[in-house]
Short mmCIF file of C-alpha atoms in Angstrom, two decimals:
data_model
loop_
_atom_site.label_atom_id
_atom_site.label_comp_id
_atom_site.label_asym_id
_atom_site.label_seq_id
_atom_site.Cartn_x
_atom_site.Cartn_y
_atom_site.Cartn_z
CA UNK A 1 342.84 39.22 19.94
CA UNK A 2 339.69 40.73 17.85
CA UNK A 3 337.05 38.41 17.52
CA UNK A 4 334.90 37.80 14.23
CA UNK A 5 331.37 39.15 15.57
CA UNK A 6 328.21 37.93 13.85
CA UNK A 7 324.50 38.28 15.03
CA UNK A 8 322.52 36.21 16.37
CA UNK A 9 319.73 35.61 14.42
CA UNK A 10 316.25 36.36 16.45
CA UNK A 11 315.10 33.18 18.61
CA UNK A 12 311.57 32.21 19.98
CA UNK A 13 312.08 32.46 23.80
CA UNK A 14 311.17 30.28 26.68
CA UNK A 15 309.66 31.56 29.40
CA UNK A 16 308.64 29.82 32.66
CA UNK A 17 304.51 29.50 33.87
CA UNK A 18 304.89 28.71 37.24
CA UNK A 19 301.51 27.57 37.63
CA UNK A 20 300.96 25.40 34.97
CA UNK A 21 302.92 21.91 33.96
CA UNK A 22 303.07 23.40 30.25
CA UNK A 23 305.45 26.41 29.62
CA UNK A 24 304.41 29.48 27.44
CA UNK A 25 305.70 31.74 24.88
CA UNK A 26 305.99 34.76 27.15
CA UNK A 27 306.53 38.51 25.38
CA UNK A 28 309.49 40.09 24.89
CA UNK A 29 307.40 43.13 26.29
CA UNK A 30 307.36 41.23 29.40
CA UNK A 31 311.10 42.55 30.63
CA UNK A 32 312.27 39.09 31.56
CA UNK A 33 314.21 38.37 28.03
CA UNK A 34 316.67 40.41 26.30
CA UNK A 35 315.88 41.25 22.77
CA UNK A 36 318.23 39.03 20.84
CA UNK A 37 319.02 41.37 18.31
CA UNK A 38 321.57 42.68 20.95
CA UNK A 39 323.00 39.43 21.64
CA UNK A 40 326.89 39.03 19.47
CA UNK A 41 328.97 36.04 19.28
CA UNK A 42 332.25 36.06 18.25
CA UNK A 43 334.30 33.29 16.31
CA UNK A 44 337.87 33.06 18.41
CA UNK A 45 339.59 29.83 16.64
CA UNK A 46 338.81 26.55 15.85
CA UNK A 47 340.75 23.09 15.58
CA UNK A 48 338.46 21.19 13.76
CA UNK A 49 339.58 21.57 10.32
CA UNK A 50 342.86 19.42 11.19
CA UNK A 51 341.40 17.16 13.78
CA UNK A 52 338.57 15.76 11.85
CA UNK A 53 340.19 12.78 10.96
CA UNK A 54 340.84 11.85 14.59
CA UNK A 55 336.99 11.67 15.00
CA UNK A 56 335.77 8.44 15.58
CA UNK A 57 332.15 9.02 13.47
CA UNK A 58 331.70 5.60 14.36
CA UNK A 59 330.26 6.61 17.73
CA UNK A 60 328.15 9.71 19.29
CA UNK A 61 330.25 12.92 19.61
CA UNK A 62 330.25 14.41 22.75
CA UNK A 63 329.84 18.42 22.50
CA UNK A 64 331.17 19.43 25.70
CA UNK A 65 330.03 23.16 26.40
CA UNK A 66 331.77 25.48 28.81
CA UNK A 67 330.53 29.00 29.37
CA UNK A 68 333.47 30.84 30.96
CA UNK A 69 334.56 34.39 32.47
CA UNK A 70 337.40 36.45 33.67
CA UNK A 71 338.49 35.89 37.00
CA UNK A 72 341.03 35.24 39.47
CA UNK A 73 339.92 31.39 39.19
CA UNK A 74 339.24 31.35 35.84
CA UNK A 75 342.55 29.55 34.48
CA UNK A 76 343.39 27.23 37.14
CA UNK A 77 339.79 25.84 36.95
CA UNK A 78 339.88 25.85 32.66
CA UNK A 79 343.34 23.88 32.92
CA UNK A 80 341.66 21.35 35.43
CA UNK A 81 339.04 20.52 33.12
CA UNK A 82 341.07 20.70 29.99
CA UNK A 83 342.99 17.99 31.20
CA UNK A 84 340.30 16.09 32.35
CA UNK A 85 338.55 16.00 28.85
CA UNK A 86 341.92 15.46 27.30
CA UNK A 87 340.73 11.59 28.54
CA UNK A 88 337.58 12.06 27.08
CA UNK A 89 337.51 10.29 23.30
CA UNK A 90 335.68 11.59 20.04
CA UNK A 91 334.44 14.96 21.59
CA UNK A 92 334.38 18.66 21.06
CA UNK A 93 334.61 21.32 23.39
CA UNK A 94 333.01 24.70 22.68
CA UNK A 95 334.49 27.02 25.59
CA UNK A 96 332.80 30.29 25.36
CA UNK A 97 333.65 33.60 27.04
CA UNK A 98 331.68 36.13 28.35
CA UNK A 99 333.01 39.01 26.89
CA UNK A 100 333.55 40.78 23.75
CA UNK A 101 337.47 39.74 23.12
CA UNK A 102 338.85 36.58 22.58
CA UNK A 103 341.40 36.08 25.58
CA UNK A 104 344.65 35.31 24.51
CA UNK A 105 345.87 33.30 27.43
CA UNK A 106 342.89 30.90 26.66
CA UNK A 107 343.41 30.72 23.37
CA UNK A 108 347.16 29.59 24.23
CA UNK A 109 345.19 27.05 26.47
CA UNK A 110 342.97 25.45 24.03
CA UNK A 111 346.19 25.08 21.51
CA UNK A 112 347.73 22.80 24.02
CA UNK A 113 345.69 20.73 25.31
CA UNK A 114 345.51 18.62 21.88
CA UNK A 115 341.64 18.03 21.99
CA UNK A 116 339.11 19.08 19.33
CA UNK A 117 337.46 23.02 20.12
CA UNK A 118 335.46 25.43 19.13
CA UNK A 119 336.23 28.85 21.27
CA UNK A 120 333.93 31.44 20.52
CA UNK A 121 333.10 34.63 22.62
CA UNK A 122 328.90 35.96 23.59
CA UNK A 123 329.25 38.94 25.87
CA UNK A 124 326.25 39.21 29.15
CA UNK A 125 323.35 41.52 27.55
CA UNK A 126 324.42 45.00 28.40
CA UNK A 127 320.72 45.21 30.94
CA UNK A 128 322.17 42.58 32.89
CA UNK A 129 325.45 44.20 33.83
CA UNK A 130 323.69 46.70 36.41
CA UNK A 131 321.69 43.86 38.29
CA UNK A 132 322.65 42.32 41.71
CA UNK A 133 321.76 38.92 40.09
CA UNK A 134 323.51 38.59 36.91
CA UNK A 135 322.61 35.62 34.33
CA UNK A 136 325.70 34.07 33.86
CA UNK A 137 326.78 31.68 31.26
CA UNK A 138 323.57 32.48 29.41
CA UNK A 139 324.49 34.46 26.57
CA UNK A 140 327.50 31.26 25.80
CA UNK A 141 325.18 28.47 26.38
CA UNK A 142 322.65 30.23 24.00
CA UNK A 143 325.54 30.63 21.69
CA UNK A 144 326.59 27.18 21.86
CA UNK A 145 322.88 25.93 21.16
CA UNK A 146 323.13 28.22 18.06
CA UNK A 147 326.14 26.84 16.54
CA UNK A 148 325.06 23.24 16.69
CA UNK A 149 321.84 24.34 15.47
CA UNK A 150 323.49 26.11 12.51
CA UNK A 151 325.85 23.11 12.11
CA UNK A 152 323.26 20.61 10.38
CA UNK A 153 326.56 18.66 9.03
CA UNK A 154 327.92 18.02 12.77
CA UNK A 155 327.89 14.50 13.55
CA UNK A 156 325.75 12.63 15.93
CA UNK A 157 326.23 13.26 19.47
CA UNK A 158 325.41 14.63 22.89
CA UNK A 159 325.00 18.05 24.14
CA UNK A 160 326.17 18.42 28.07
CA UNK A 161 326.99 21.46 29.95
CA UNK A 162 330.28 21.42 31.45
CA UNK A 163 330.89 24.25 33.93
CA UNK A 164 334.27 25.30 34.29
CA UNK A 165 334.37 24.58 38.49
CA UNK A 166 332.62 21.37 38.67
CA UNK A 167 334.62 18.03 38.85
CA UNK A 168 333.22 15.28 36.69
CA UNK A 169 334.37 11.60 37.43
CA UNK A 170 335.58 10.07 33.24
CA UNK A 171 332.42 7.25 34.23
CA UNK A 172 330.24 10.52 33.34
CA UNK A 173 331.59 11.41 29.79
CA UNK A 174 330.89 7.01 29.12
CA UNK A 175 327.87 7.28 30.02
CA UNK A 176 326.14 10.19 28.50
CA UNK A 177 326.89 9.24 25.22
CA UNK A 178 324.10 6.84 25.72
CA UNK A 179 321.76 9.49 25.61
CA UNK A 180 319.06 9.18 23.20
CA UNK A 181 316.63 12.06 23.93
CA UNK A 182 317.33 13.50 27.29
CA UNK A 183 319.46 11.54 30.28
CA UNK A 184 319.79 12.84 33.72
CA UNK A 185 321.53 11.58 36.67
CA UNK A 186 322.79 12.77 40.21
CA UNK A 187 325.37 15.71 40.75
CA UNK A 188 327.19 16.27 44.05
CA UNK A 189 327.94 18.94 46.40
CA UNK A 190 324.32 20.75 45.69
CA UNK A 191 323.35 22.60 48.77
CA UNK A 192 322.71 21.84 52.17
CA UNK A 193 321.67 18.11 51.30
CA UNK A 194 324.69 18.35 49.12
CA UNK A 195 322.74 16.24 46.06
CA UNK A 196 320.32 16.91 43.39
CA UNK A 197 318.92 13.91 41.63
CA UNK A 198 316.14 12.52 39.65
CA UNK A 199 313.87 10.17 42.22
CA UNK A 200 314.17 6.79 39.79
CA UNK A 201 311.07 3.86 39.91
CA UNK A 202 311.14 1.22 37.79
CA UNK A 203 313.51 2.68 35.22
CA UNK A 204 311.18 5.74 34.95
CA UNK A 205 312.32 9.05 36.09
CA UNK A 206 309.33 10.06 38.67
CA UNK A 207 310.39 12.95 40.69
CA UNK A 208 313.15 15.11 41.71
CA UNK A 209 315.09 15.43 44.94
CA UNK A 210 316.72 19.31 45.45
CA UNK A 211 317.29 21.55 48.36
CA UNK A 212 314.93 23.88 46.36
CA UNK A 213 312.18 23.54 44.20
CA UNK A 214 311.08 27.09 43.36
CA UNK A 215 307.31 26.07 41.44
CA UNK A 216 309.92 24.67 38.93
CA UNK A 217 308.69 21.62 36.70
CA UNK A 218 312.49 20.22 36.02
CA UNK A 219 314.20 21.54 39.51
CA UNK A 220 317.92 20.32 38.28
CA UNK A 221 321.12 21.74 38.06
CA UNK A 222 323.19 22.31 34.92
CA UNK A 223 325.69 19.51 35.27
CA UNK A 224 322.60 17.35 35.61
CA UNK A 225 321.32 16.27 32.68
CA UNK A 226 322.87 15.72 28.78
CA UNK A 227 320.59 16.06 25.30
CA UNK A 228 321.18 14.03 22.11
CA UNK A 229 321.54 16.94 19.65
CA UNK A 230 319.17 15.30 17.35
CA UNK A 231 316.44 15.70 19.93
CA UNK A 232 317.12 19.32 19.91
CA UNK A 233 316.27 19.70 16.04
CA UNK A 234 312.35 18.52 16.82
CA UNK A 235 311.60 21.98 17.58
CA UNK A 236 314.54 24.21 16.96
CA UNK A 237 312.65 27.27 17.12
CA UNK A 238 312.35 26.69 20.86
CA UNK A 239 315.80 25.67 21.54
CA UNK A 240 316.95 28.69 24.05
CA UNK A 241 317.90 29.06 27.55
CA UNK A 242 316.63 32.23 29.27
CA UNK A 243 317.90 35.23 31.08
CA UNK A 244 316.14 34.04 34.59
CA UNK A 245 318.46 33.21 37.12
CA UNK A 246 317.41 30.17 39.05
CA UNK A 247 315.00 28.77 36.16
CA UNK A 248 317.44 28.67 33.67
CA UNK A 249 317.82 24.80 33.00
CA UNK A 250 314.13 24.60 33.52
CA UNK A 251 312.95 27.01 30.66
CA UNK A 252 315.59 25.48 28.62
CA UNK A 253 314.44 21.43 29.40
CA UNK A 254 310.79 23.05 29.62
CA UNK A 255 311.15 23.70 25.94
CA UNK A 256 312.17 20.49 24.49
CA UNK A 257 311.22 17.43 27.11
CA UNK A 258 307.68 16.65 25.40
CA UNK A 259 306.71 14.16 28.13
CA UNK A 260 308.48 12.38 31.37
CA UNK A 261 309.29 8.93 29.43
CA UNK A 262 311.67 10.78 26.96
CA UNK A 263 313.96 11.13 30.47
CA UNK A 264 316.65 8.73 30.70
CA UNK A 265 318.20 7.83 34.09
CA UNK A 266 321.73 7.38 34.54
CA UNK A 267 324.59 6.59 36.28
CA UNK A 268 323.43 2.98 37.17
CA UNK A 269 319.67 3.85 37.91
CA UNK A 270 320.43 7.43 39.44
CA UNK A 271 322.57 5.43 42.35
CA UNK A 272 326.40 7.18 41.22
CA UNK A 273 327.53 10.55 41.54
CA UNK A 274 329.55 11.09 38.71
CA UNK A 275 329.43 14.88 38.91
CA UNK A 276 330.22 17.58 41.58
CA UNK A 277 328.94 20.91 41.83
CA UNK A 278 332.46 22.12 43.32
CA UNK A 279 331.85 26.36 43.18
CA UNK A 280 335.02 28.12 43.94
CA UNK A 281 334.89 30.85 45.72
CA UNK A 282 335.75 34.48 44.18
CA UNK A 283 338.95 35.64 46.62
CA UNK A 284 339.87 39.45 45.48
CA UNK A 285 342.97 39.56 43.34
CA UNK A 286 346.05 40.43 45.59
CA UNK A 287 348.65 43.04 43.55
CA UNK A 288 351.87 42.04 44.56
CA UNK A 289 355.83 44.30 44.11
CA UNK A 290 357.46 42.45 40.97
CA UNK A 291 360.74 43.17 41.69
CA UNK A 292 362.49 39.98 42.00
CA UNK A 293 366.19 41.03 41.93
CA UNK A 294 368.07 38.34 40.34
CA UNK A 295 366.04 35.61 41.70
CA UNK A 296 362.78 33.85 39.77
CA UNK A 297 360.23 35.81 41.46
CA UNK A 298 360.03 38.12 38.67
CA UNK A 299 359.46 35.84 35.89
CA UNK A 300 357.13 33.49 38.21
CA UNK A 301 354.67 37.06 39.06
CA UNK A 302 354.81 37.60 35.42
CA UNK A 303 353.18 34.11 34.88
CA UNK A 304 350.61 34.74 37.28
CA UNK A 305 349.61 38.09 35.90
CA UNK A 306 349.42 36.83 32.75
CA UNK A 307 346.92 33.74 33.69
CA UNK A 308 344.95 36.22 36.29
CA UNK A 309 346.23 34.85 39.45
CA UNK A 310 347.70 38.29 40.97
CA UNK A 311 348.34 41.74 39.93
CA UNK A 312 352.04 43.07 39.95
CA UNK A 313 352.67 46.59 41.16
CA UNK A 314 356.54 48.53 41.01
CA UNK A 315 355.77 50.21 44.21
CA UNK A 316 354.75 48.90 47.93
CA UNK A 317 356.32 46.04 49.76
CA UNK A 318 356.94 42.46 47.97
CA UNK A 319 356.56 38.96 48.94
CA UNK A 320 357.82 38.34 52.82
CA UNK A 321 360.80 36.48 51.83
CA UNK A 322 362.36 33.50 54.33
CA UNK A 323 366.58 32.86 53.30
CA UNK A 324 367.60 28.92 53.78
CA UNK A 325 368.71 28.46 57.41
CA UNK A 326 366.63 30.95 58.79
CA UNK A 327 363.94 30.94 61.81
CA UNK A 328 361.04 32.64 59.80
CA UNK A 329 357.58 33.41 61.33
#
């Protein structure tokens, strides 16, 4: 499937000072910022046209964002969370892909699952492709930010990064519509300590608790904080997130938070973990004989090839097969 590619217009960029509580406008000279003029996004498919009436515009929207891209774990996880937002009232989900092609498969995917989306593709700036750390999920997150931006019709709601390997608890997607300017809360599973969270006194956000702070002002995780998309319209010019790995929630927050009172604490004071920072781990993709004679193993390999799972070969020796009645080790 051929997605419809339009450019992204040219963005002020974020960049992080990491020794000063104030961020600056850094130059694109500097190397650490892809020009933007390189930067595509493609229009997959939509299903807001007929699901707009199902919106409950009494109420925030939720604009659930999900950078994505191909792997062996890449469906599995998607159908996880599909299903858990498919409990998730009055919300949209922009899934984005990091490539250059709408995926089929997913776009099979997002027709099932019944809930409003917007899937859109924003392929990795070709510069990052050769590095041993690779930005990822920057070029969809930016694209995301874009859209609403571009969207001045959308109704109210709340931005929140959804990766597609975390686990969220439904208590989350309550909550967060709360959010006024900028909420943050706790998120599981983050390191040795195995939590991030905002240090809470008073009902005032006052510090942060991470396994690594890196001179960062906002040291948080992506899962760890939602943003009422109103806020972001204050200062839309420095709406971006940028191509840094480790710093980029903080350039993004860095470039809209205006001081520590517009924070707002969650999940009962900062005291729940709602969210789980559960990272699968890339396994190499096994390629597997197809031949299934007359049994279902053919059909069943195709299925998994198609979603990702394996790779089917014609040659080389299939799945170790044990017959009912048998002692098979």
């Amino acid at each position: 499937m051929k997605a419809v590619i339009w450019s992204l217009p040219r963005l002020i960029l974020i960049s992080i000072n990491l020794f000063s509580f104030y961020p600056v406008i850094r130059s694109q000279s500097s190397g650490l910022f892809p020009s933007y003029d390189s930067l595509h996004i493609g229009m997959c498919n939509s299903s807001l046209p007929e699901l707009e009436d199902k919106m409950n515009q009494n109420q925030p929207v939720l604009y659930i964002v999900t950078p994505t891209f191909a792997r062996r774990e890449q469906f599995p996880e998607l159908t996880r969370l599909s299903q858990t937002l498919f409990h998730v009232p009055h919300m949209i989900w922009l899934l984005i892909e990091d490539t250059s092609e709408c995926s089929p498969i997913l776009s099979s995917l997002l027709e099932r699952c019944q809930i409003p989306y917007v899937h859109m593709v924003a392929p990795m700036p070709a510069q990052f492709l050769v590095t041993a750390k690779k930005p990822r999920g920057v070029s969809q997150r930016n694209a995301a930010l874009q859209w609403i931006l571009t969207h001045p019709e959308l109704p109210e709601g709340v931005l929140y990064f959804a990766d597609d390997d975390n686990t969220f608890d439904l208590r989350l997607f309550k909550d967060i519509r709360k959010t006024q300017k900028v909420s943050m809360f706790p998120i599981g599973l983050m390191g040795e300590t195995g939590i991030n969270s905002p240090v809470v006194r008073n009902g005032q956000v006052v510090g942060f608790i991470s396994d690594w702070f890196g001179k960062r002002k906002f040291p948080v995780d992506m899962g760890e904080f939602a943003v009422n998309i109103r806020y972001l319209t204050y200062n839309p010019a420095k709406v971006a997130m940028p191509f840094m790995v480790g710093y980029e929630e903080d350039g993004f927050l860095r470039g809209i938070v205006k001081k520590w009172s517009d924070i707002e604490p969650l999940a009962e004071g900062c005291t729940k973990v709602w969210v789980w920072h559960t990272t699968a781990e890339e396994s190499l993709l096994p390629v597997i004989n197809s031949r299934g004679g007359d049994s279902n193993l053919r059909d069943l390999l195709s299925e998994l090839e198609s979603t990702g799972v394996v790779g089917t070969t014609v040659t080389g020796p299939g799945i170790p097969v044990c017959p009912m009645d048998s002692d098979c080790i």
